CSV table of C-alpha atoms in Angstrom, one decimal:
chain,number,residue,atom,x,y,z
A,1,MET,CA,31.0,-28.6,-14.9
A,2,PHE,CA,34.6,-28.0,-13.7
A,3,ALA,CA,36.7,-25.4,-15.4
A,4,ALA,CA,39.5,-27.9,-15.9
A,5,GLU,CA,37.2,-30.1,-18.0
A,6,ASN,CA,35.8,-27.1,-19.9
A,7,GLY,CA,38.7,-25.4,-21.7
A,8,LEU,CA,41.0,-24.7,-18.8
A,9,LYS,CA,42.7,-28.1,-18.5
A,10,GLY,CA,46.2,-27.6,-17.1
A,11,ASP,CA,45.7,-23.8,-16.6
A,12,PRO,CA,48.3,-23.0,-13.9
A,13,ARG,CA,46.0,-20.3,-12.5
A,14,LEU,CA,43.6,-23.0,-11.3
A,15,GLN,CA,46.3,-24.8,-9.2
A,16,ALA,CA,47.3,-21.5,-7.6
A,17,ILE,CA,43.7,-20.7,-6.8
A,18,SER,CA,43.2,-24.1,-5.2
A,19,GLN,CA,46.4,-23.7,-3.1
A,20,ALA,CA,45.4,-20.3,-1.9
A,21,ILE,CA,42.3,-21.7,-0.3
A,22,ARG,CA,42.7,-22.8,3.4
A,23,VAL,CA,41.0,-25.8,4.9
A,24,VAL,CA,39.8,-25.3,8.5
A,25,PRO,CA,38.8,-28.7,10.1
A,26,HIS,CA,35.7,-29.0,12.2
A,27,PHE,CA,34.2,-25.7,11.4
A,28,PRO,CA,31.4,-24.9,12.0
A,29,LYS,CA,31.0,-28.3,13.6
A,30,PRO,CA,33.0,-31.6,13.9
A,31,GLY,CA,33.5,-33.4,10.7
A,32,ILE,CA,33.2,-30.4,8.4
A,33,MET,CA,36.4,-29.5,6.5
A,34,PHE,CA,35.6,-25.8,5.9
A,35,GLN,CA,36.9,-24.3,2.6
A,36,ASP,CA,38.1,-20.8,3.7
A,37,ILE,CA,38.4,-18.4,0.8
A,38,THR,CA,39.7,-15.5,2.9
A,39,THR,CA,43.2,-16.7,2.2
A,40,LEU,CA,42.5,-16.5,-1.5
A,41,LEU,CA,41.5,-12.8,-1.0
A,42,LEU,CA,44.9,-12.2,0.6
A,43,ASP,CA,46.7,-13.4,-2.6
A,44,HIS,CA,46.2,-10.6,-5.0
A,45,LYS,CA,47.3,-12.5,-8.1
A,46,ALA,CA,45.2,-15.6,-7.3
A,47,PHE,CA,42.2,-13.4,-6.4
A,48,LYS,CA,42.6,-11.4,-9.6
A,49,ASP,CA,42.9,-14.7,-11.6
A,50,THR,CA,39.7,-16.0,-10.1
A,51,VAL,CA,37.8,-12.9,-11.2
A,52,ASP,CA,39.5,-12.9,-14.6
A,53,ILE,CA,38.6,-16.5,-15.3
A,54,PHE,CA,34.9,-15.8,-14.7
A,55,VAL,CA,35.1,-12.5,-16.6
A,56,ASP,CA,36.6,-14.3,-19.6
A,57,ARG,CA,33.8,-16.8,-19.6
A,58,TYR,CA,30.9,-14.4,-19.2
A,59,ARG,CA,31.9,-11.2,-21.0
A,60,ASP,CA,30.4,-12.2,-24.3
A,61,MET,CA,27.3,-14.0,-23.0
A,62,GLY,CA,25.1,-10.9,-22.9
A,63,ILE,CA,24.8,-11.1,-19.2
A,64,SER,CA,23.1,-8.0,-17.7
A,65,VAL,CA,22.8,-9.1,-14.1
A,66,VAL,CA,25.3,-10.7,-11.7
A,67,ALA,CA,23.4,-11.9,-8.5
A,68,GLY,CA,25.7,-12.6,-5.5
A,69,VAL,CA,24.6,-14.7,-2.5
A,70,GLU,CA,25.3,-13.1,0.8
A,71,ALA,CA,27.9,-12.7,2.1
A,72,ARG,CA,30.8,-14.4,0.3
A,73,GLY,CA,29.1,-14.0,-3.1
A,74,PHE,CA,29.5,-10.3,-2.4
A,75,MET,CA,33.3,-10.7,-2.5
A,76,PHE,CA,33.4,-12.0,-6.0
A,77,GLY,CA,30.2,-10.8,-7.8
A,78,PRO,CA,30.7,-7.1,-8.0
A,79,SER,CA,34.2,-7.3,-9.6
A,80,ILE,CA,32.8,-9.6,-12.3
A,81,ALA,CA,29.7,-7.4,-12.8
A,82,LEU,CA,31.9,-4.3,-13.2
A,83,ALA,CA,34.2,-6.0,-15.7
A,84,ILE,CA,31.4,-7.3,-17.9
A,85,GLY,CA,29.2,-4.2,-17.7
A,86,ALA,CA,26.4,-5.9,-15.7
A,87,LYS,CA,24.4,-4.8,-12.7
A,88,PHE,CA,25.1,-6.3,-9.3
A,89,VAL,CA,22.1,-7.6,-7.3
A,90,PRO,CA,22.7,-8.8,-3.7
A,91,LEU,CA,20.7,-11.8,-2.6
A,92,ARG,CA,20.3,-11.4,1.1
A,93,LYS,CA,19.3,-13.1,4.3
A,94,PRO,CA,15.8,-12.0,5.6
A,95,ARG,CA,15.1,-8.4,6.7
A,96,LYS,CA,18.4,-7.0,5.4
A,97,LEU,CA,17.1,-5.4,2.2
A,98,PRO,CA,15.2,-2.2,3.0
A,99,GLY,CA,12.8,-2.1,0.1
A,100,GLU,CA,10.0,-4.4,-1.1
A,101,VAL,CA,11.4,-7.9,-1.6
A,102,ILE,CA,10.5,-11.3,-3.0
A,103,SER,CA,11.6,-14.3,-0.9
A,104,GLU,CA,12.5,-17.9,-1.5
A,105,ALA,CA,12.8,-20.5,1.3
A,106,TYR,CA,15.3,-23.3,1.3
A,107,VAL,CA,16.0,-26.3,3.4
A,108,LEU,CA,19.0,-26.5,5.8
A,109,GLU,CA,20.2,-29.6,7.6
A,110,TYR,CA,18.0,-28.5,10.5
A,111,GLY,CA,15.1,-26.2,9.6
A,112,THR,CA,14.8,-23.7,6.8
A,113,ASP,CA,16.3,-20.3,5.8
A,114,CYS,CA,15.2,-17.7,3.3
A,115,LEU,CA,16.9,-15.7,0.5
A,116,GLU,CA,15.5,-12.3,-0.5
A,117,MET,CA,15.9,-10.0,-3.6
A,118,HIS,CA,14.5,-6.5,-4.1
A,119,VAL,CA,11.5,-6.2,-6.3
A,120,GLY,CA,12.4,-4.5,-9.6
A,121,ALA,CA,16.1,-5.4,-9.4
A,122,VAL,CA,15.8,-7.7,-12.4
A,123,GLN,CA,13.6,-7.2,-15.4
A,124,THR,CA,11.9,-10.0,-17.4
A,125,GLY,CA,14.2,-11.1,-20.2
A,126,GLU,CA,17.5,-10.1,-18.6
A,127,ARG,CA,20.2,-12.7,-18.6
A,128,ALA,CA,21.6,-13.4,-15.1
A,129,LEU,CA,24.6,-15.1,-13.6
A,130,VAL,CA,24.4,-16.3,-10.0
A,131,ILE,CA,27.7,-16.3,-8.0
A,132,ASP,CA,28.7,-17.8,-4.6
A,133,ASP,CA,32.0,-18.9,-3.2
A,134,LEU,CA,31.0,-22.5,-2.8
A,135,VAL,CA,28.3,-25.0,-3.8
A,136,ALA,CA,27.6,-28.0,-1.4
A,137,THR,CA,24.1,-29.4,-1.6
A,138,GLY,CA,23.0,-26.7,-4.0
A,139,GLY,CA,20.1,-25.6,-1.7
A,140,THR,CA,21.1,-22.0,-1.6
A,141,LEU,CA,21.8,-21.8,-5.3
A,142,SER,CA,18.5,-23.5,-6.1
A,143,ALA,CA,16.7,-20.8,-4.0
A,144,ALA,CA,18.6,-18.1,-5.9
A,145,ILE,CA,17.6,-19.7,-9.2
A,146,ARG,CA,13.9,-19.8,-8.1
A,147,LEU,CA,14.1,-16.1,-7.0
A,148,LEU,CA,15.5,-14.9,-10.3
A,149,GLY,CA,13.4,-17.2,-12.5
A,150,ALA,CA,13.8,-17.9,-16.1
A,151,GLU,CA,16.6,-15.3,-16.5
A,152,VAL,CA,19.4,-17.4,-14.9
A,153,ILE,CA,22.0,-18.4,-17.6
A,154,GLU,CA,24.5,-20.1,-15.3
A,155,CYS,CA,25.6,-20.5,-11.7
A,156,ALA,CA,29.2,-20.0,-10.9
A,157,CYS,CA,31.2,-21.0,-7.8
A,158,VAL,CA,34.9,-21.0,-6.9
A,159,ILE,CA,34.6,-24.3,-5.1
A,160,GLY,CA,32.3,-27.3,-5.7
A,161,LEU,CA,31.9,-30.1,-3.1
A,162,PRO,CA,31.6,-33.7,-4.0
A,163,GLU,CA,27.8,-33.7,-3.8
A,164,VAL,CA,27.7,-31.8,-7.1
A,165,LYS,CA,30.5,-33.6,-8.9
A,166,GLY,CA,29.2,-35.1,-12.0
A,167,GLN,CA,26.3,-32.8,-12.0
A,168,CYS,CA,26.5,-30.1,-14.7
A,169,ARG,CA,23.1,-28.7,-13.9
A,170,LEU,CA,21.3,-27.4,-10.8
A,171,ASN,CA,17.6,-26.9,-11.1
A,172,GLY,CA,18.0,-27.2,-14.8
A,173,LYS,CA,20.7,-24.4,-14.9
A,174,PRO,CA,24.3,-25.0,-15.8
A,175,LEU,CA,26.8,-24.9,-13.0
A,176,TYR,CA,30.4,-23.8,-13.5
A,177,ILE,CA,33.0,-24.4,-10.9
A,178,LEU,CA,36.7,-23.6,-10.7
A,179,VAL,CA,38.2,-26.0,-8.2
A,180,GLU,CA,37.4,-29.0,-6.0
A,181,PRO,CA,37.7,-28.8,-2.2
A,182,ARG,CA,41.2,-29.0,-0.7
A,183,GLU,CA,42.2,-31.8,1.5
A,184,ILE,CA,43.9,-31.0,4.8
A,185,ASP,CA,47.7,-31.2,4.3
A,186,ASN,CA,49.5,-33.7,6.5
A,187,CYS,CA,52.6,-31.6,6.8
A,188,CYS,CA,51.2,-28.5,8.7
B,1,MET,CA,39.1,17.0,-7.0
B,2,ALA,CA,36.9,14.2,-5.9
B,3,GLY,CA,34.7,13.7,-2.8
B,4,LYS,CA,31.5,15.5,-1.8
B,5,ASP,CA,33.2,18.9,-1.3
B,6,GLY,CA,35.2,18.9,-4.5
B,7,GLN,CA,32.2,18.1,-6.6
B,8,ASP,CA,33.6,15.9,-9.3
B,9,PRO,CA,30.9,15.7,-12.0
B,10,ARG,CA,30.5,11.9,-11.3
B,11,ILE,CA,29.3,12.7,-7.7
B,12,GLN,CA,25.9,14.0,-8.7
B,13,LYS,CA,25.0,10.8,-10.6
B,14,ILE,CA,26.2,8.7,-7.7
B,15,SER,CA,24.1,10.6,-5.2
B,16,SER,CA,20.9,10.4,-7.3
B,17,ALA,CA,21.4,6.6,-7.8
B,18,ILE,CA,21.1,6.1,-4.0
B,19,ARG,CA,17.5,5.3,-2.9
B,20,VAL,CA,16.1,6.6,0.4
B,21,ILE,CA,13.7,4.2,2.2
B,22,PRO,CA,11.8,6.0,5.0
B,23,ASP,CA,11.3,4.2,8.4
B,24,PHE,CA,13.7,1.3,7.8
B,25,PRO,CA,14.7,-0.5,10.0
B,26,LYS,CA,12.4,1.4,12.3
B,27,PRO,CA,10.3,4.6,12.3
B,28,GLY,CA,12.2,7.8,11.9
B,29,ILE,CA,15.2,6.3,10.1
B,30,MET,CA,15.7,7.4,6.5
B,31,PHE,CA,17.7,4.4,5.2
B,32,GLN,CA,20.3,5.1,2.5
B,33,ASP,CA,19.9,2.1,0.1
B,34,ILE,CA,23.0,1.6,-2.1
B,35,THR,CA,21.4,-1.4,-4.0
B,36,THR,CA,20.0,1.0,-6.6
B,37,LEU,CA,23.6,2.4,-7.1
B,38,LEU,CA,24.7,-1.2,-7.9
B,39,LEU,CA,22.0,-1.4,-10.6
B,40,ASP,CA,23.4,1.7,-12.3
B,41,THR,CA,26.5,0.3,-14.1
B,42,LYS,CA,28.1,3.7,-14.8
B,43,ALA,CA,27.5,5.1,-11.4
B,44,PHE,CA,28.8,2.0,-9.7
B,45,ARG,CA,31.9,2.0,-11.9
B,46,ASP,CA,32.4,5.7,-11.1
B,47,THR,CA,32.1,5.0,-7.4
B,48,ILE,CA,34.9,2.5,-7.5
B,49,ASP,CA,37.0,4.7,-9.9
B,50,LEU,CA,36.8,7.6,-7.5
B,51,PHE,CA,38.2,5.5,-4.6
B,52,VAL,CA,40.8,3.9,-6.8
B,53,GLU,CA,42.0,7.2,-8.2
B,54,ARG,CA,42.5,8.4,-4.6
B,55,TYR,CA,44.3,5.4,-3.2
B,56,LYS,CA,46.3,3.8,-6.0
B,57,ASP,CA,49.5,5.7,-5.3
B,58,LYS,CA,49.3,5.6,-1.5
B,59,ASN,CA,51.1,2.3,-1.0
B,60,ILE,CA,48.1,0.7,0.5
B,61,SER,CA,48.5,-3.1,0.9
B,62,VAL,CA,45.3,-3.9,2.8
B,63,VAL,CA,41.7,-3.0,2.0
B,64,ALA,CA,39.5,-4.0,5.0
B,65,GLY,CA,35.8,-4.2,4.2
B,66,ILE,CA,33.1,-4.2,6.9
B,67,GLU,CA,30.4,-6.9,6.7
B,68,ALA,CA,28.3,-6.9,4.6
B,69,ARG,CA,28.1,-3.9,2.3
B,70,GLY,CA,31.8,-3.2,2.7
B,71,PHE,CA,32.3,-6.5,0.9
B,72,ILE,CA,30.6,-5.1,-2.2
B,73,PHE,CA,32.9,-2.0,-2.6
B,74,GLY,CA,36.1,-3.3,-1.0
B,75,PRO,CA,37.2,-6.1,-3.3
B,76,PRO,CA,37.0,-4.2,-6.6
B,77,ILE,CA,39.1,-1.4,-5.0
B,78,ALA,CA,41.6,-3.9,-3.6
B,79,LEU,CA,42.0,-5.6,-7.0
B,80,ALA,CA,42.5,-2.3,-8.8
B,81,ILE,CA,45.1,-1.0,-6.4
B,82,GLY,CA,47.0,-4.3,-5.9
B,83,ALA,CA,46.0,-4.8,-2.3
B,84,LYS,CA,44.7,-7.7,-0.4
B,85,PHE,CA,41.1,-7.8,0.8
B,86,VAL,CA,40.4,-8.5,4.4
B,87,PRO,CA,36.8,-9.1,5.5
B,88,MET,CA,35.9,-7.7,9.0
B,89,ARG,CA,33.0,-9.9,10.1
B,90,LYS,CA,30.2,-10.4,12.6
B,91,PRO,CA,31.0,-13.0,15.3
B,92,ASN,CA,31.4,-16.7,14.5
B,93,LYS,CA,31.5,-16.3,10.7
B,94,LEU,CA,35.3,-16.5,10.2
B,95,PRO,CA,36.4,-20.1,10.4
B,96,GLY,CA,40.0,-19.6,11.6
B,97,GLU,CA,41.6,-18.1,14.7
B,98,VAL,CA,40.3,-14.5,15.1
B,99,ILE,CA,40.9,-11.4,17.1
B,100,SER,CA,37.7,-9.5,18.3
B,101,GLU,CA,36.8,-6.0,19.1
B,102,GLU,CA,33.6,-5.1,21.0
B,103,TYR,CA,31.7,-2.0,20.2
B,104,SER,CA,28.6,-0.2,21.4
B,105,LEU,CA,25.2,-0.2,19.7
B,106,GLU,CA,22.3,2.0,20.5
B,107,TYR,CA,21.2,-0.8,22.8
B,108,GLY,CA,23.9,-3.2,23.9
B,109,THR,CA,27.1,-4.2,22.1
B,110,ASP,CA,28.3,-6.2,19.1
B,111,LYS,CA,31.6,-7.7,18.1
B,112,MET,CA,33.7,-7.4,15.0
B,113,GLU,CA,36.3,-10.1,14.1
B,114,MET,CA,39.3,-10.4,11.8
B,115,HIS,CA,41.4,-13.5,11.0
B,116,VAL,CA,44.8,-13.7,12.8
B,117,GLY,CA,47.5,-13.4,10.3
B,118,ALA,CA,45.4,-11.7,7.6
B,119,VAL,CA,47.5,-8.5,8.1
B,120,GLU,CA,51.1,-7.8,9.3
B,121,ALA,CA,52.5,-5.1,11.4
B,122,GLY,CA,53.6,-2.1,9.4
B,123,GLU,CA,51.1,-2.6,6.6
B,124,ARG,CA,49.1,0.4,5.3
B,125,ALA,CA,45.4,-0.1,5.3
B,126,LEU,CA,42.2,1.4,4.0
B,127,ILE,CA,38.9,0.6,5.7
B,128,ILE,CA,35.8,0.7,3.6
B,129,ASP,CA,32.1,0.6,4.3
B,130,ASP,CA,29.0,1.9,2.4
B,131,LEU,CA,28.0,4.4,5.0
B,132,ILE,CA,29.3,6.1,8.2
B,133,ALA,CA,26.6,7.0,10.8
B,134,THR,CA,27.9,7.2,14.4
B,135,GLY,CA,31.3,5.9,13.5
B,136,GLY,CA,31.1,3.0,16.0
B,137,THR,CA,31.7,0.2,13.5
B,138,LEU,CA,34.6,2.1,11.8
B,139,CYS,CA,36.2,2.8,15.2
B,140,ALA,CA,36.1,-0.9,16.0
B,141,ALA,CA,37.7,-1.8,12.7
B,142,ILE,CA,40.4,0.9,13.3
B,143,ARG,CA,41.1,-0.6,16.7
B,144,LEU,CA,41.3,-4.1,15.4
B,145,LEU,CA,43.9,-3.2,12.8
B,146,GLU,CA,45.9,-0.9,15.0
B,147,ARG,CA,46.1,-3.6,17.7
B,148,VAL,CA,48.2,-5.7,15.3
B,149,GLY,CA,50.4,-2.8,14.2
B,150,VAL,CA,48.7,-1.9,11.0
B,151,HIS,CA,48.7,1.8,10.0
B,152,VAL,CA,45.2,2.9,9.0
B,153,VAL,CA,45.7,5.5,6.3
B,154,GLU,CA,42.1,6.4,5.9
B,155,CYS,CA,38.5,5.3,6.2
B,156,ALA,CA,36.4,5.6,3.1
B,157,CYS,CA,32.6,5.5,2.7
B,158,VAL,CA,30.2,6.2,-0.1
B,159,ILE,CA,27.8,8.1,2.2
B,160,GLU,CA,28.1,10.1,5.4
B,161,LEU,CA,25.3,11.1,7.8
B,162,PRO,CA,27.0,14.3,9.1
B,163,GLU,CA,24.4,15.0,11.8
B,164,LEU,CA,25.5,11.8,13.6
B,165,LYS,CA,29.0,13.1,13.9
B,166,GLY,CA,30.9,10.0,13.0
B,167,ARG,CA,33.7,12.0,11.6
B,168,ASP,CA,34.4,13.5,15.1
B,169,ARG,CA,34.3,10.0,16.6
B,170,LEU,CA,37.1,8.9,14.3
B,171,GLY,CA,39.3,11.6,15.9
B,172,ASP,CA,42.5,12.0,14.0
B,173,LYS,CA,41.8,9.2,11.5
B,174,PRO,CA,41.0,10.8,8.1
B,175,LEU,CA,37.6,10.1,6.5
B,176,PHE,CA,36.9,10.3,2.8
B,177,VAL,CA,33.3,10.3,1.7
B,178,LEU,CA,31.6,10.7,-1.7
B,179,VAL,CA,28.1,12.0,-0.7
B,180,ASP,CA,26.0,13.2,2.2
B,181,GLY,CA,23.0,11.1,3.1
B,182,ALA,CA,19.9,12.7,1.7
């Protein structure tokens, strides 16, 4: 579900967040309009507002784990975790985590990839939030949900691509998104 | 005073929250695993607070974090001190126009990239990573920022491995560290 339809209709912070995101055409390949959040990170107010909107939503949900998907989930997750008093758990590409891990494979356009989490990072019965910068097909987030198991309360992303529009759930878990993708501006 | 030499009382808890994994990624390396620090809400909070206390009045407008563990510590610091966050990334990750800096590895070289236009000449920057070993990565980040006229005020890491002499490799660039690697 989009934030604008879920209590934040007309909130000026959402428009500022959307406008702080840069569109880079044809990255990583022709036809893809890449939603670049690095420009959002340069806008202190918009970045702070992004974190604050998530914190306001999750602070009273009894969430004890924020799991961030490597690497852009690392840019948003820890600030949310710190503000709501939760642990931060990085979900990483293969062979980055040094300790014993559990893995979950997921499908790419060509081939597969894998997401890993440290054994023991999350206990049974904990309530978890999964965070990433963007959801497209939902493949990565679905793998994250499978890794964390029954404990996932919601998935949160800054940007949601059209593939997920109209879907409020992913793998049975609610999905909360701040903004839609930007179109490329004609002027510049 | 904070930092590993001043022994602020929070330092001990931070140090003991870090897990050492022997022989990762290869035999003989004692890997300093900060993921257990991130599971300790008070120790993680204290880690960020120690950096924020040090930098909040130093007029820093840029926090540059080195991929990927620098992305975990950098943004909370940037948000707290009113600075922008700039990710310093491995090659081909950043979508826009980049500048690159090559640096040496034990075998071969790697490259670090930063978006063109992320920073402006004259800005004051802090570089953050979880750990300093040989200092090669931090030096590449310093060079990238200085090439575009940014003043690097300090490099900050949670952990230092002093025997690898990264501090010397940084030369005249100050280094602030919370704990020594166990």
